[in-house]
Amino acid sequence: MSQRSSPGPWFAAPVAIFMLVCFAAPIFIVAWYSLMPSRTFGLTGDLTLENYRSAVTDGYTRPLMWSLIGAATTTLATAILAWPTAVILHRYAGRWAAVASALIALPIFISESVRLFGMSVFMMPRGGILAGTMNAVFDIQIGSILNTWSAAQIGMIYIHLPFMLFPLLLGVSLIPADRIEAARDLGATRWQTFREVELPLAAPGLLIGMLLTFVLCLGANAEAAILGGRAVTVITAAIEQRFNYAQDWPMGAALTVIVILVTALIVLPVLSRLDLNRLTRR
Amino acid sequence: MLHDTTHITDRPVILSLAGLSKTFGTLKAVDDISLSIPEGEFLTIVGPSGSGKSTLVRILAGLEAPTSGDLFLRDTQITQSPANKRPTAMVFQSLALFDHRTVGQNIEFAMKMKGVPAADRRNRALELLQLVRLPEDYYSRPVTQCSGGERQRVALARAFASDPEILFFDEPLSAIDYRLRKTLEVELKELHQRTGRTFVYITHSLEEAMVMSDRIAIMQSGRIVQTGTPAEIYSAPVNRFVASFMGEVNILTLEKDTGGKQVFSEIGQPVQAARGAYAMIRPEALELGPGEITTQLTVTQRLMLGSRTQVHLVSELGATLISELPGTAPELDIGTTHPFSFSTEDIAWMDE
Amino acid sequence: MTRGPHTSALQALWIVLILGFLYIPIVSVVLASMANTRYMRFPHKVWSLDAYRDAIASFTTWQIHSISFWIALFVVILAVVLGTLGAVAFARYDWRGRGVFQRLLVLPIFFPQPVLGLALLLSLNAVGLAPSWKTAIFAHLVWIVPIVTLVISIRFFGYDPAQEEAARDLGANRWQVIREVTLPALWPGIFSGALFAFLLSWSNLPLSIYTSGPDTPLPVWLFSRTATNYSPLVPSVAVIGTLISALLVLSLALILLAAKRVRARRP
């Protein structure tokens, strides 16, 4: 029976107010700041779109491009790595699969500064874990990709793999085994079964995983700093520079707004189509 | 069906409903219902889904407030008193067992709320386990480890534990398989007889209601359209809705032919002394061979029902009828036409 | 479907490779921590745990851990309160606007964290608040509250709301319903929510780095020392910090297990 006066809104209110103050308001303030004249520190100047114009003309499209490329590459790579992993873990649901899933989940809770640091000592030239071992055991000298964009890219794939894997595992578990068997029985090849049955059924999980990975990578900064040796400037690094060294808050704010807009453009259409009840009900 | 109901109607009224209504927006879920329930009665409210029967029982239990009307427990007005203040208990459709608790903790819940000491609670819970025929060692078993039938019994024991004057049942047997349901129906009836409590039972199955109840109230679109003993309802349904609710019956429509005579429009046969606009004829009353009112019918389907055979028939005017015959009725091959008849004594007349 | 022994072995190998990819860097940190030289020269000539001794003796180690701890503690408390209420609105009741509420609430999860951190930093400056460990709490909450809400909500979807009505019907008042029915049913969700909140706050870098101001939580310290001023102290502190969170999780799990035993033994 539907009740007219549900207490739902009362329970929603504290969270809603918190999010309004700590999430919506800051975004609004940043948006307002981005309309202030360059290098001002108040919110009372004349509104201008100058910052957005210089964002394009002063070469800030490059950091944004790098961030987008990094995010796209990572999303694709983690999806390719995570799909077979999820399928295998789901198919062999048992004690070992549970242990493996737990082991995959664990790194999410280890700080990314710890894990990226580990990646860097592993990749380090000469005395690094990999190079040192190769030298000592096999007497082979190997170079290092540390401080290149490739290293940063590997770091991003490494950090975000669990974020892709878990939604995907949820998605794959939405595929009833009999559907795959039915498709095979009806004469579908392995590839057809994947494309026509498995992929559409697991789509919600895959979509969330890709969305999460893409968005998190869009802002990723630590990978480029620790592993990439700042060989490439990503958008977050550019914003940080505007804020800290250049002391140009309105410009930094404009760049932030651009990233938020790009994020919204990607997230909102997908999120509006997802049925959150269906996903969490499992 | 033998039902001696005089002993119940003599008893004092325990619950009276006076013009109860409940509206959700523009929808009238419960529409001006008045009803008196005598102490110790097993009353079943039957209706299809959406008829408002669940809303009605929720109002009676105090889980929902009526939009208008009054509710009296004996002579006390209890319309506004909340569920936890009423001496009633409900067995929910989902059973609503506390899944994080054991069988014993579920049963003891009401006593715990009243502050009954743990030892007394335990004794009473063990008694109740016996009452609902569950072994004592179920006391410490988590309810999540109980089977469907066992969960039913736990829910029943839990409701009894609050020592309620009236028990409400909101379709608790609807999700149970046929055989177990039959067993539990009989047990519930026995429990009613043994405990002498007032039971108000909600169901969409008239068959279930017939088996258990002293009295049946039939609900349609928020209103009670008929109340009566199972026998009364069976023999004299008040309208076509109630008649069709009873399962497969033949309903014939009366009309005047060109000569002003009354005829059944489905079979074209005249009838004398019609006492309503519609006639209900049970399948077993439609017999093979000529009789008082005879018509030629063609067999379209034959279904074996164990010791009986059900045949689906079509009249020359294209109307479908059903007949149930003893034995296997070997002569009734599909496609053959035979005379069928019924007598006016077997007709239940209805006005609407 | 037929599965040969080769496919099985290949699949097992795949899982091992993925786990290797995920754990090689973590193992590397442990290996790096066992050096006593200023610069990384693997394999170490001398394997030693000196760095751990130094780390434990260092005041900085205690300071960064205590900052991280206080942030995480407040995050846990606030996130559990907000998340539990949020979950009730998210999953328990059907109300007008619930769909919008659900979507808006998960938005912060799908938001680049460093960008959120920078936006918060700018807003703090704009309203004249100095960033410190206290402001970092709120930054963490923006990201963690939605996650905790989701974690607790999952409990609700297996929950029969009629249980609450049954409790009312059996004589429980409003508070008794919450204490006897709702909270016990939610408890596992609340517990995992608290655990998530602690671990995610304890390990967070991208939000802390911009919003904690002069107070340096553990991940931020590690990040800055990795980039500049490296010594074996860095990996040893990293290991210690990770072990502390692991120990905390483990001891909580043990306490819970013990509590369950005690409850089961009670008649």
mmCIF file of N, CA, C and O in Angstrom, chain B residues 181-252:
data_model
loop_
_atom_site.group_PDB
_atom_site.id
_atom_site.type_symbol
_atom_site.label_atom_id
_atom_site.label_comp_id
_atom_site.label_asym_id
_atom_site.label_seq_id
_atom_site.Cartn_x
_atom_site.Cartn_y
_atom_site.Cartn_z
ATOM 1 N N ARG B 181 -0.759 -26.180 1.870
ATOM 2 C CA ARG B 181 -1.800 -25.205 2.181
ATOM 3 C C ARG B 181 -3.030 -25.917 2.731
ATOM 4 O O ARG B 181 -3.621 -25.483 3.711
ATOM 5 N N LYS B 182 -3.384 -27.006 2.095
ATOM 6 C CA LYS B 182 -4.559 -27.773 2.555
ATOM 7 C C LYS B 182 -4.360 -28.222 4.007
ATOM 8 O O LYS B 182 -5.264 -28.107 4.838
ATOM 9 N N THR B 183 -3.170 -28.758 4.324
ATOM 10 C CA THR B 183 -2.866 -29.202 5.684
ATOM 11 C C THR B 183 -2.997 -28.047 6.662
ATOM 12 O O THR B 183 -3.629 -28.170 7.716
ATOM 13 N N LEU B 184 -2.388 -26.896 6.306
ATOM 14 C CA LEU B 184 -2.377 -25.761 7.225
ATOM 15 C C LEU B 184 -3.778 -25.188 7.410
ATOM 16 O O LEU B 184 -4.123 -24.724 8.494
ATOM 17 N N GLU B 185 -4.596 -25.252 6.369
ATOM 18 C CA GLU B 185 -5.983 -24.768 6.491
ATOM 19 C C GLU B 185 -6.718 -25.554 7.566
ATOM 20 O O GLU B 185 -7.392 -24.983 8.430
ATOM 21 N N VAL B 186 -6.559 -26.873 7.506
ATOM 22 C CA VAL B 186 -7.229 -27.724 8.490
ATOM 23 C C VAL B 186 -6.690 -27.447 9.892
ATOM 24 O O VAL B 186 -7.441 -27.308 10.857
ATOM 25 N N GLU B 187 -5.369 -27.309 9.994
ATOM 26 C CA GLU B 187 -4.759 -27.046 11.301
ATOM 27 C C GLU B 187 -5.240 -25.728 11.891
ATOM 28 O O GLU B 187 -5.481 -25.605 13.083
ATOM 29 N N LEU B 188 -5.351 -24.726 10.998
ATOM 30 C CA LEU B 188 -5.787 -23.417 11.449
ATOM 31 C C LEU B 188 -7.214 -23.492 11.992
ATOM 32 O O LEU B 188 -7.539 -22.891 13.014
ATOM 33 N N LYS B 189 -8.053 -24.250 11.301
ATOM 34 C CA LYS B 189 -9.440 -24.394 11.735
ATOM 35 C C LYS B 189 -9.488 -25.091 13.098
ATOM 36 O O LYS B 189 -10.214 -24.669 13.991
ATOM 37 N N GLU B 190 -8.668 -26.126 13.252
ATOM 38 C CA GLU B 190 -8.609 -26.824 14.538
ATOM 39 C C GLU B 190 -8.125 -25.899 15.645
ATOM 40 O O GLU B 190 -8.644 -25.902 16.757
ATOM 41 N N LEU B 191 -7.127 -25.092 15.306
ATOM 42 C CA LEU B 191 -6.569 -24.154 16.275
ATOM 43 C C LEU B 191 -7.639 -23.160 16.716
ATOM 44 O O LEU B 191 -7.744 -22.797 17.890
ATOM 45 N N HIS B 192 -8.449 -22.749 15.760
ATOM 46 C CA HIS B 192 -9.536 -21.831 16.072
ATOM 47 C C HIS B 192 -10.519 -22.479 17.031
ATOM 48 O O HIS B 192 -10.940 -21.894 18.027
ATOM 49 N N GLN B 193 -10.852 -23.738 16.749
ATOM 50 C CA GLN B 193 -11.811 -24.429 17.612
ATOM 51 C C GLN B 193 -11.236 -24.649 19.004
ATOM 52 O O GLN B 193 -11.922 -24.503 20.004
ATOM 53 N N ARG B 194 -9.939 -24.986 19.056
ATOM 54 C CA ARG B 194 -9.322 -25.260 20.349
ATOM 55 C C ARG B 194 -9.172 -24.010 21.198
ATOM 56 O O ARG B 194 -9.347 -24.028 22.395
ATOM 57 N N THR B 195 -8.781 -22.891 20.570
ATOM 58 C CA THR B 195 -8.486 -21.691 21.349
ATOM 59 C C THR B 195 -9.703 -20.808 21.559
ATOM 60 O O THR B 195 -9.731 -20.009 22.493
ATOM 61 N N GLY B 196 -10.699 -20.916 20.692
ATOM 62 C CA GLY B 196 -11.910 -20.119 20.848
ATOM 63 C C GLY B 196 -11.726 -18.637 20.594
ATOM 64 O O GLY B 196 -12.583 -17.832 20.941
ATOM 65 N N ARG B 197 -10.583 -18.268 19.989
ATOM 66 C CA ARG B 197 -10.348 -16.852 19.702
ATOM 67 C C ARG B 197 -11.118 -16.411 18.452
ATOM 68 O O ARG B 197 -11.539 -17.241 17.661
ATOM 69 N N THR B 198 -11.223 -15.086 18.303
ATOM 70 C CA THR B 198 -11.840 -14.546 17.102
ATOM 71 C C THR B 198 -10.781 -14.475 16.001
ATOM 72 O O THR B 198 -9.705 -13.934 16.220
ATOM 73 N N PHE B 199 -11.089 -15.051 14.853
ATOM 74 C CA PHE B 199 -10.160 -15.006 13.723
ATOM 75 C C PHE B 199 -10.780 -14.185 12.604
ATOM 76 O O PHE B 199 -11.931 -14.401 12.241
ATOM 77 N N VAL B 200 -10.030 -13.247 12.073
ATOM 78 C CA VAL B 200 -10.458 -12.540 10.873
ATOM 79 C C VAL B 200 -9.415 -12.830 9.803
ATOM 80 O O VAL B 200 -8.248 -12.471 9.941
ATOM 81 N N TYR B 201 -9.857 -13.517 8.777
ATOM 82 C CA TYR B 201 -8.936 -14.062 7.788
ATOM 83 C C TYR B 201 -9.190 -13.412 6.439
ATOM 84 O O TYR B 201 -10.335 -13.264 6.017
ATOM 85 N N ILE B 202 -8.107 -13.009 5.763
ATOM 86 C CA ILE B 202 -8.218 -12.370 4.453
ATOM 87 C C ILE B 202 -7.678 -13.334 3.407
ATOM 88 O O ILE B 202 -6.609 -13.904 3.588
ATOM 89 N N THR B 203 -8.403 -13.500 2.320
ATOM 90 C CA THR B 203 -7.885 -14.345 1.243
ATOM 91 C C THR B 203 -8.529 -13.964 -0.078
ATOM 92 O O THR B 203 -9.561 -13.281 -0.104
ATOM 93 N N HIS B 204 -7.901 -14.378 -1.157
ATOM 94 C CA HIS B 204 -8.530 -14.161 -2.457
ATOM 95 C C HIS B 204 -9.161 -15.466 -2.950
ATOM 96 O O HIS B 204 -9.704 -15.536 -4.027
ATOM 97 N N SER B 205 -9.042 -16.524 -2.114
ATOM 98 C CA SER B 205 -9.537 -17.822 -2.542
ATOM 99 C C SER B 205 -10.816 -18.188 -1.800
ATOM 100 O O SER B 205 -10.809 -18.431 -0.594
ATOM 101 N N LEU B 206 -11.924 -18.213 -2.518
ATOM 102 C CA LEU B 206 -13.196 -18.556 -1.892
ATOM 103 C C LEU B 206 -13.173 -20.006 -1.397
ATOM 104 O O LEU B 206 -13.776 -20.347 -0.381
ATOM 105 N N GLU B 207 -12.424 -20.829 -2.110
ATOM 106 C CA GLU B 207 -12.281 -22.227 -1.733
ATOM 107 C C GLU B 207 -11.700 -22.331 -0.315
ATOM 108 O O GLU B 207 -12.206 -23.050 0.536
ATOM 109 N N GLU B 208 -10.628 -21.541 -0.068
ATOM 110 C CA GLU B 208 -9.994 -21.509 1.249
ATOM 111 C C GLU B 208 -10.994 -21.033 2.300
ATOM 112 O O GLU B 208 -11.095 -21.600 3.389
ATOM 113 N N ALA B 209 -11.752 -20.004 1.932
ATOM 114 C CA ALA B 209 -12.731 -19.440 2.858
ATOM 115 C C ALA B 209 -13.802 -20.473 3.205
ATOM 116 O O ALA B 209 -14.202 -20.612 4.367
ATOM 117 N N MET B 210 -14.264 -21.216 2.231
ATOM 118 C CA MET B 210 -15.313 -22.218 2.431
ATOM 119 C C MET B 210 -14.876 -23.271 3.437
ATOM 120 O O MET B 210 -15.640 -23.703 4.289
ATOM 121 N N VAL B 211 -13.608 -23.690 3.321
ATOM 122 C CA VAL B 211 -13.099 -24.754 4.182
ATOM 123 C C VAL B 211 -13.084 -24.327 5.644
ATOM 124 O O VAL B 211 -13.463 -25.087 6.531
ATOM 125 N N MET B 212 -12.652 -23.092 5.914
ATOM 126 C CA MET B 212 -12.317 -22.727 7.287
ATOM 127 C C MET B 212 -13.382 -21.939 8.038
ATOM 128 O O MET B 212 -13.478 -22.028 9.245
ATOM 129 N N SER B 213 -14.174 -21.140 7.319
ATOM 130 C CA SER B 213 -14.885 -20.070 8.015
ATOM 131 C C SER B 213 -16.227 -20.460 8.606
ATOM 132 O O SER B 213 -16.906 -21.362 8.127
ATOM 133 N N ASP B 214 -16.614 -19.690 9.650
ATOM 134 C CA ASP B 214 -17.986 -19.703 10.127
ATOM 135 C C ASP B 214 -18.825 -18.809 9.232
ATOM 136 O O ASP B 214 -19.967 -19.091 8.938
ATOM 137 N N ARG B 215 -18.220 -17.701 8.840
ATOM 138 C CA ARG B 215 -18.950 -16.727 8.029
ATOM 139 C C ARG B 215 -17.980 -16.124 7.020
ATOM 140 O O ARG B 215 -16.782 -15.973 7.306
ATOM 141 N N ILE B 216 -18.523 -15.772 5.877
ATOM 142 C CA ILE B 216 -17.708 -15.206 4.807
ATOM 143 C C ILE B 216 -18.271 -13.852 4.426
ATOM 144 O O ILE B 216 -19.482 -13.665 4.380
ATOM 145 N N ALA B 217 -17.373 -12.889 4.231
ATOM 146 C CA ALA B 217 -17.795 -11.595 3.689
ATOM 147 C C ALA B 217 -17.070 -11.409 2.369
ATOM 148 O O ALA B 217 -15.859 -11.569 2.304
ATOM 149 N N ILE B 218 -17.833 -11.098 1.313
ATOM 150 C CA ILE B 218 -17.199 -10.962 0.006
ATOM 151 C C ILE B 218 -17.067 -9.500 -0.360
ATOM 152 O O ILE B 218 -18.031 -8.731 -0.265
ATOM 153 N N MET B 219 -15.846 -9.110 -0.700
ATOM 154 C CA MET B 219 -15.551 -7.714 -1.003
ATOM 155 C C MET B 219 -15.339 -7.526 -2.489
ATOM 156 O O MET B 219 -14.733 -8.350 -3.161
ATOM 157 N N GLN B 220 -15.883 -6.398 -2.964
ATOM 158 C CA GLN B 220 -15.690 -6.028 -4.357
ATOM 159 C C GLN B 220 -15.542 -4.517 -4.401
ATOM 160 O O GLN B 220 -16.392 -3.807 -3.874
ATOM 161 N N SER B 221 -14.462 -4.035 -4.996
ATOM 162 C CA SER B 221 -14.173 -2.602 -5.109
ATOM 163 C C SER B 221 -14.456 -1.839 -3.809
ATOM 164 O O SER B 221 -15.166 -0.852 -3.817
ATOM 165 N N GLY B 222 -13.905 -2.325 -2.719
ATOM 166 C CA GLY B 222 -13.988 -1.575 -1.471
ATOM 167 C C GLY B 222 -15.273 -1.758 -0.687
ATOM 168 O O GLY B 222 -15.422 -1.208 0.396
ATOM 169 N N ARG B 223 -16.218 -2.510 -1.233
ATOM 170 C CA ARG B 223 -17.481 -2.705 -0.523
ATOM 171 C C ARG B 223 -17.687 -4.175 -0.208
ATOM 172 O O ARG B 223 -17.198 -5.036 -0.927
ATOM 173 N N ILE B 224 -18.447 -4.433 0.851
ATOM 174 C CA ILE B 224 -18.825 -5.813 1.117
ATOM 175 C C ILE B 224 -20.140 -6.065 0.395
ATOM 176 O O ILE B 224 -21.137 -5.388 0.650
ATOM 177 N N VAL B 225 -20.125 -7.010 -0.559
ATOM 178 C CA VAL B 225 -21.331 -7.219 -1.356
ATOM 179 C C VAL B 225 -22.208 -8.327 -0.796
ATOM 180 O O VAL B 225 -23.401 -8.374 -1.064
ATOM 181 N N GLN B 226 -21.629 -9.236 -0.022
ATOM 182 C CA GLN B 226 -22.447 -10.310 0.562
ATOM 183 C C GLN B 226 -21.764 -10.862 1.795
ATOM 184 O O GLN B 226 -20.553 -11.047 1.823
ATOM 185 N N THR B 227 -22.561 -11.139 2.817
ATOM 186 C CA THR B 227 -22.036 -11.891 3.958
ATOM 187 C C THR B 227 -22.956 -13.061 4.192
ATOM 188 O O THR B 227 -24.158 -12.986 3.938
ATOM 189 N N GLY B 228 -22.379 -14.149 4.681
ATOM 190 C CA GLY B 228 -23.209 -15.300 4.954
ATOM 191 C C GLY B 228 -22.359 -16.500 5.297
ATOM 192 O O GLY B 228 -21.129 -16.444 5.209
ATOM 193 N N THR B 229 -23.004 -17.573 5.712
ATOM 194 C CA THR B 229 -22.272 -18.802 5.975
ATOM 195 C C THR B 229 -21.800 -19.344 4.633
ATOM 196 O O THR B 229 -22.340 -18.987 3.587
ATOM 197 N N PRO B 230 -20.795 -20.214 4.650
ATOM 198 C CA PRO B 230 -20.342 -20.799 3.391
ATOM 199 C C PRO B 230 -21.496 -21.425 2.626
ATOM 200 O O PRO B 230 -21.586 -21.261 1.403
ATOM 201 N N ALA B 231 -22.403 -22.092 3.330
ATOM 202 C CA ALA B 231 -23.522 -22.744 2.646
ATOM 203 C C ALA B 231 -24.428 -21.729 1.968
ATOM 204 O O ALA B 231 -24.857 -21.916 0.832
ATOM 205 N N GLU B 232 -24.694 -20.635 2.659
ATOM 206 C CA GLU B 232 -25.554 -19.594 2.090
ATOM 207 C C GLU B 232 -24.932 -19.006 0.825
ATOM 208 O O GLU B 232 -25.603 -18.799 -0.187
ATOM 209 N N ILE B 233 -23.653 -18.729 0.919
ATOM 210 C CA ILE B 233 -22.979 -18.121 -0.230
ATOM 211 C C ILE B 233 -22.943 -19.109 -1.389
ATOM 212 O O ILE B 233 -23.152 -18.749 -2.540
ATOM 213 N N TYR B 234 -22.737 -20.365 -1.042
ATOM 214 C CA TYR B 234 -22.644 -21.381 -2.074
ATOM 215 C C TYR B 234 -23.966 -21.536 -2.802
ATOM 216 O O TYR B 234 -24.004 -21.590 -4.030
ATOM 217 N N SER B 235 -25.034 -21.557 -2.040
ATOM 218 C CA SER B 235 -26.310 -21.836 -2.686
ATOM 219 C C SER B 235 -26.981 -20.588 -3.247
ATOM 220 O O SER B 235 -27.746 -20.688 -4.207
ATOM 221 N N ALA B 236 -26.722 -19.449 -2.665
ATOM 222 C CA ALA B 236 -27.412 -18.252 -3.134
ATOM 223 C C ALA B 236 -26.481 -17.049 -3.267
ATOM 224 O O ALA B 236 -26.554 -16.120 -2.463
ATOM 225 N N PRO B 237 -25.606 -17.068 -4.261
ATOM 226 C CA PRO B 237 -24.742 -15.890 -4.460
ATOM 227 C C PRO B 237 -25.603 -14.688 -4.811
ATOM 228 O O PRO B 237 -26.602 -14.841 -5.515
ATOM 229 N N VAL B 238 -25.215 -13.530 -4.329
ATOM 230 C CA VAL B 238 -26.089 -12.378 -4.459
ATOM 231 C C VAL B 238 -25.987 -11.731 -5.841
ATOM 232 O O VAL B 238 -26.905 -11.097 -6.317
ATOM 233 N N ASN B 239 -24.847 -11.886 -6.491
ATOM 234 C CA ASN B 239 -24.725 -11.339 -7.846
ATOM 235 C C ASN B 239 -23.741 -12.155 -8.680
ATOM 236 O O ASN B 239 -23.132 -13.100 -8.189
ATOM 237 N N ARG B 240 -23.598 -11.773 -9.949
ATOM 238 C CA ARG B 240 -22.741 -12.542 -10.852
ATOM 239 C C ARG B 240 -21.287 -12.518 -10.409
ATOM 240 O O ARG B 240 -20.549 -13.467 -10.613
ATOM 241 N N PHE B 241 -20.855 -11.411 -9.776
ATOM 242 C CA PHE B 241 -19.488 -11.318 -9.294
ATOM 243 C C PHE B 241 -19.205 -12.427 -8.287
ATOM 244 O O PHE B 241 -18.220 -13.161 -8.383
ATOM 245 N N VAL B 242 -20.120 -12.552 -7.309
ATOM 246 C CA VAL B 242 -19.939 -13.583 -6.288
ATOM 247 C C VAL B 242 -20.014 -14.966 -6.922
ATOM 248 O O VAL B 242 -19.207 -15.849 -6.624
ATOM 249 N N ALA B 243 -20.952 -15.147 -7.828
ATOM 250 C CA ALA B 243 -21.118 -16.447 -8.478
ATOM 251 C C ALA B 243 -19.863 -16.853 -9.244
ATOM 252 O O ALA B 243 -19.359 -17.963 -9.107
ATOM 253 N N SER B 244 -19.328 -15.911 -10.032
ATOM 254 C CA SER B 244 -18.165 -16.256 -10.842
ATOM 255 C C SER B 244 -16.938 -16.431 -9.961
ATOM 256 O O SER B 244 -16.002 -17.144 -10.317
ATOM 257 N N PHE B 245 -16.945 -15.803 -8.787
ATOM 258 C CA PHE B 245 -15.843 -15.909 -7.856
ATOM 259 C C PHE B 245 -15.706 -17.328 -7.332
ATOM 260 O O PHE B 245 -14.649 -17.744 -6.885
ATOM 261 N N MET B 246 -16.797 -18.068 -7.393
ATOM 262 C CA MET B 246 -16.790 -19.422 -6.846
ATOM 263 C C MET B 246 -16.157 -20.417 -7.795
ATOM 264 O O MET B 246 -16.113 -21.593 -7.500
ATOM 265 N N GLY B 247 -15.722 -19.960 -8.932
ATOM 266 C CA GLY B 247 -15.086 -20.877 -9.867
ATOM 267 C C GLY B 247 -15.930 -21.036 -11.105
ATOM 268 O O GLY B 247 -16.664 -20.120 -11.493
ATOM 269 N N GLU B 248 -15.859 -22.221 -11.702
ATOM 270 C CA GLU B 248 -16.523 -22.412 -12.982
ATOM 271 C C GLU B 248 -18.009 -22.691 -12.778
ATOM 272 O O GLU B 248 -18.382 -23.753 -12.279
ATOM 273 N N VAL B 249 -18.833 -21.725 -13.148
ATOM 274 C CA VAL B 249 -20.286 -21.913 -13.084
ATOM 275 C C VAL B 249 -20.876 -21.394 -14.396
ATOM 276 O O VAL B 249 -20.239 -20.626 -15.115
ATOM 277 N N ASN B 250 -22.086 -21.832 -14.693
ATOM 278 C CA ASN B 250 -22.782 -21.328 -15.870
ATOM 279 C C ASN B 250 -23.678 -20.180 -15.444
ATOM 280 O O ASN B 250 -24.443 -20.307 -14.487
ATOM 281 N N ILE B 251 -23.568 -19.053 -16.123
ATOM 282 C CA ILE B 251 -24.445 -17.938 -15.824
ATOM 283 C C ILE B 251 -25.245 -17.613 -17.096
ATOM 284 O O ILE B 251 -24.659 -17.336 -18.148
ATOM 285 N N LEU B 252 -26.546 -17.708 -16.986
ATOM 286 C CA LEU B 252 -27.410 -17.465 -18.144
ATOM 287 C C LEU B 252 -28.171 -16.162 -17.939
ATOM 288 O O LEU B 252 -28.545 -15.809 -16.817
#
